[in-house]
Short mmCIF file of C-alpha atoms in Angstrom, two decimals:
data_model
loop_
_atom_site.label_atom_id
_atom_site.label_comp_id
_atom_site.label_asym_id
_atom_site.label_seq_id
_atom_site.Cartn_x
_atom_site.Cartn_y
_atom_site.Cartn_z
CA MET A 4 -5.23 -12.89 3.16
CA ILE A 5 -5.28 -11.14 -0.21
CA ASN A 6 -8.42 -11.84 -2.23
CA PHE A 7 -8.46 -11.08 -5.94
CA TYR A 8 -11.62 -10.60 -7.98
CA LYS A 9 -10.03 -12.63 -10.80
CA THR A 10 -6.70 -14.33 -11.43
CA LEU A 11 -3.98 -11.70 -11.49
CA LYS A 12 -1.27 -12.55 -14.01
CA VAL A 13 1.62 -10.41 -12.88
CA SER A 14 5.35 -11.00 -12.55
CA LYS A 15 8.06 -8.81 -11.05
CA PRO A 16 5.80 -5.85 -10.21
CA LEU A 17 6.75 -2.84 -8.14
CA VAL A 18 4.60 -3.00 -5.00
CA ILE A 19 3.54 0.21 -3.26
CA THR A 20 1.77 0.47 0.08
CA GLY A 21 -0.14 3.61 0.96
CA PHE A 22 -1.69 3.34 4.40
CA HIS A 23 -2.96 6.00 6.76
CA SER A 24 -0.05 7.53 8.67
CA PHE A 25 0.94 10.97 9.92
CA GLY A 26 -0.55 13.57 7.60
CA SER A 27 -2.23 10.85 5.49
CA VAL A 28 0.86 10.96 3.26
CA GLY A 29 0.79 7.26 2.36
CA THR A 30 -2.89 7.23 1.48
CA LEU A 31 -2.76 10.46 -0.54
CA ALA A 32 0.32 9.37 -2.50
CA ALA A 33 -1.23 5.97 -3.26
CA GLN A 34 -4.48 7.60 -4.40
CA TYR A 35 -2.54 9.99 -6.63
CA LEU A 36 -0.64 7.13 -8.28
CA ARG A 37 -3.82 5.07 -8.63
CA ASP A 38 -5.68 7.94 -10.31
CA LYS A 39 -2.77 9.13 -12.48
CA LEU A 40 -2.05 5.61 -13.76
CA ASN A 41 -5.72 4.58 -14.11
CA ALA A 42 -5.09 1.59 -11.88
CA GLU A 43 -7.88 -0.98 -11.74
CA GLU A 44 -9.17 -2.31 -8.43
CA VAL A 45 -8.26 -6.00 -8.49
CA GLY A 46 -8.81 -7.17 -4.94
CA PHE A 47 -8.75 -6.52 -1.23
CA LEU A 48 -6.86 -7.53 1.87
CA GLU A 49 -8.86 -9.48 4.43
CA VAL A 50 -7.36 -9.16 7.90
CA GLU A 51 -8.47 -11.06 10.98
CA ASN A 52 -9.08 -8.81 14.01
CA LEU A 53 -9.52 -5.67 11.90
CA PRO A 54 -12.23 -3.65 13.68
CA SER A 55 -15.60 -3.72 11.92
CA THR A 56 -15.67 -0.59 9.81
CA ALA A 57 -17.79 0.55 6.91
CA LEU A 58 -15.91 2.72 4.44
CA LEU A 59 -18.08 4.69 2.04
CA ILE A 60 -16.52 6.16 -1.13
CA LYS A 61 -18.66 7.83 -3.80
CA GLY A 62 -21.80 6.25 -2.36
CA GLU A 63 -20.41 2.69 -2.32
CA ILE A 64 -19.23 0.59 0.59
CA VAL A 65 -15.65 -0.51 -0.13
CA TYR A 66 -13.16 -2.78 1.59
CA PRO A 67 -10.90 -1.04 4.13
CA ILE A 68 -7.71 -2.24 2.37
CA ARG A 69 -7.93 -2.38 -1.42
CA VAL A 70 -5.51 -3.63 -4.07
CA PHE A 71 -5.05 -1.85 -7.42
CA TYR A 72 -3.05 -2.78 -10.51
CA ALA A 73 -1.61 -0.36 -13.08
CA LYS A 74 -0.89 -2.76 -15.93
CA GLU A 75 1.14 -0.37 -18.12
CA LYS A 76 3.62 0.27 -15.29
CA ASN A 77 3.38 -3.21 -13.73
CA LEU A 78 2.56 -1.57 -10.42
CA ILE A 79 0.54 -3.01 -7.53
CA ILE A 80 -0.87 -0.54 -5.00
CA PHE A 81 -2.20 -1.46 -1.56
CA GLU A 82 -4.30 1.42 -0.25
CA SER A 83 -6.32 2.30 2.85
CA GLU A 84 -7.76 5.51 4.27
CA LEU A 85 -8.26 4.03 7.73
CA PRO A 86 -5.78 4.13 10.60
CA LEU A 87 -4.89 0.47 11.06
CA PRO A 88 -4.53 -0.85 14.61
CA GLN A 89 -1.08 -1.97 15.63
CA ASN A 90 -2.30 -5.49 16.43
CA VAL A 91 -2.98 -6.18 12.72
CA SER A 92 0.21 -4.62 11.32
CA LYS A 93 2.21 -7.85 11.40
CA ALA A 94 -0.49 -9.83 9.56
CA ILE A 95 -0.78 -7.13 6.89
CA ALA A 96 3.01 -6.95 6.46
CA GLU A 97 3.25 -10.75 6.17
CA ASP A 98 0.48 -10.91 3.56
CA ILE A 99 2.11 -8.20 1.45
CA ALA A 100 5.60 -9.71 1.86
CA ASN A 101 4.33 -13.16 0.86
CA PHE A 102 2.59 -11.69 -2.19
CA ALA A 103 5.73 -9.76 -3.17
CA GLN A 104 7.87 -12.87 -2.81
CA GLU A 105 5.41 -15.06 -4.75
CA LYS A 106 5.27 -12.53 -7.62
CA ARG A 107 9.04 -11.88 -7.43
CA ALA A 108 8.44 -8.16 -6.90
CA LYS A 109 11.21 -5.76 -7.90
CA ALA A 110 10.72 -3.92 -4.60
CA VAL A 111 8.15 -2.99 -2.00
CA VAL A 112 7.88 0.75 -1.38
CA CYS A 113 6.07 1.83 1.79
CA LEU A 114 4.91 5.44 1.66
CA GLU A 115 4.79 7.04 5.12
CA GLY A 116 4.73 10.41 6.80
CA LEU A 117 6.82 11.23 9.88
CA ALA A 118 5.86 13.67 12.61
CA VAL A 119 8.36 16.46 13.28
CA LYS A 120 8.46 18.94 16.12
CA GLY A 121 8.10 22.53 14.94
CA GLU A 122 8.77 23.84 11.45
CA PRO A 123 11.68 21.96 9.82
CA THR A 124 14.57 24.06 8.53
CA GLN A 125 15.39 21.50 5.89
CA SER A 126 13.62 18.60 4.25
CA ASN A 127 14.93 15.07 4.69
CA VAL A 128 14.04 11.91 2.81
CA TYR A 129 14.78 8.60 4.50
CA VAL A 130 15.28 5.46 2.43
CA ILE A 131 16.04 1.99 3.76
CA PHE A 132 17.04 -0.92 1.52
CA ASN A 133 17.28 -4.56 2.49
CA GLU A 134 19.77 -5.31 -0.29
CA ARG A 135 23.05 -3.47 -0.71
CA LYS A 136 22.77 -3.46 -4.55
CA LEU A 137 19.59 -1.35 -4.34
CA SER A 138 21.32 1.40 -2.37
CA THR A 139 23.75 2.37 -5.14
#
């Protein structure tokens, strides 16, 4: 369940998820966007069966999965530094998908890192769209 500190009046945002994955790519990219766009922390994601964890940032205990809003860019960022157990992935995805649908999000962008064997000879970027019109 997504809990907001106050009513969030937003429509058609771009939603970004930055969770801990290989190389912490998702988390680092989300933090960069949050800092660069001066996004405000507006809430947190409460997930049943998430292991009890205390996350300390700059001397403060914070929620494991936080929600930020960059008003000028109409951008919502879901961010976590913790590796999330597989058994909570579906609940997290459903909460974010429901939020995106309710707010009529333009898109949901999931930032992830992929493990590769050895040193790559070329760099690849993989993009998957669920609507044909977005792929052109």
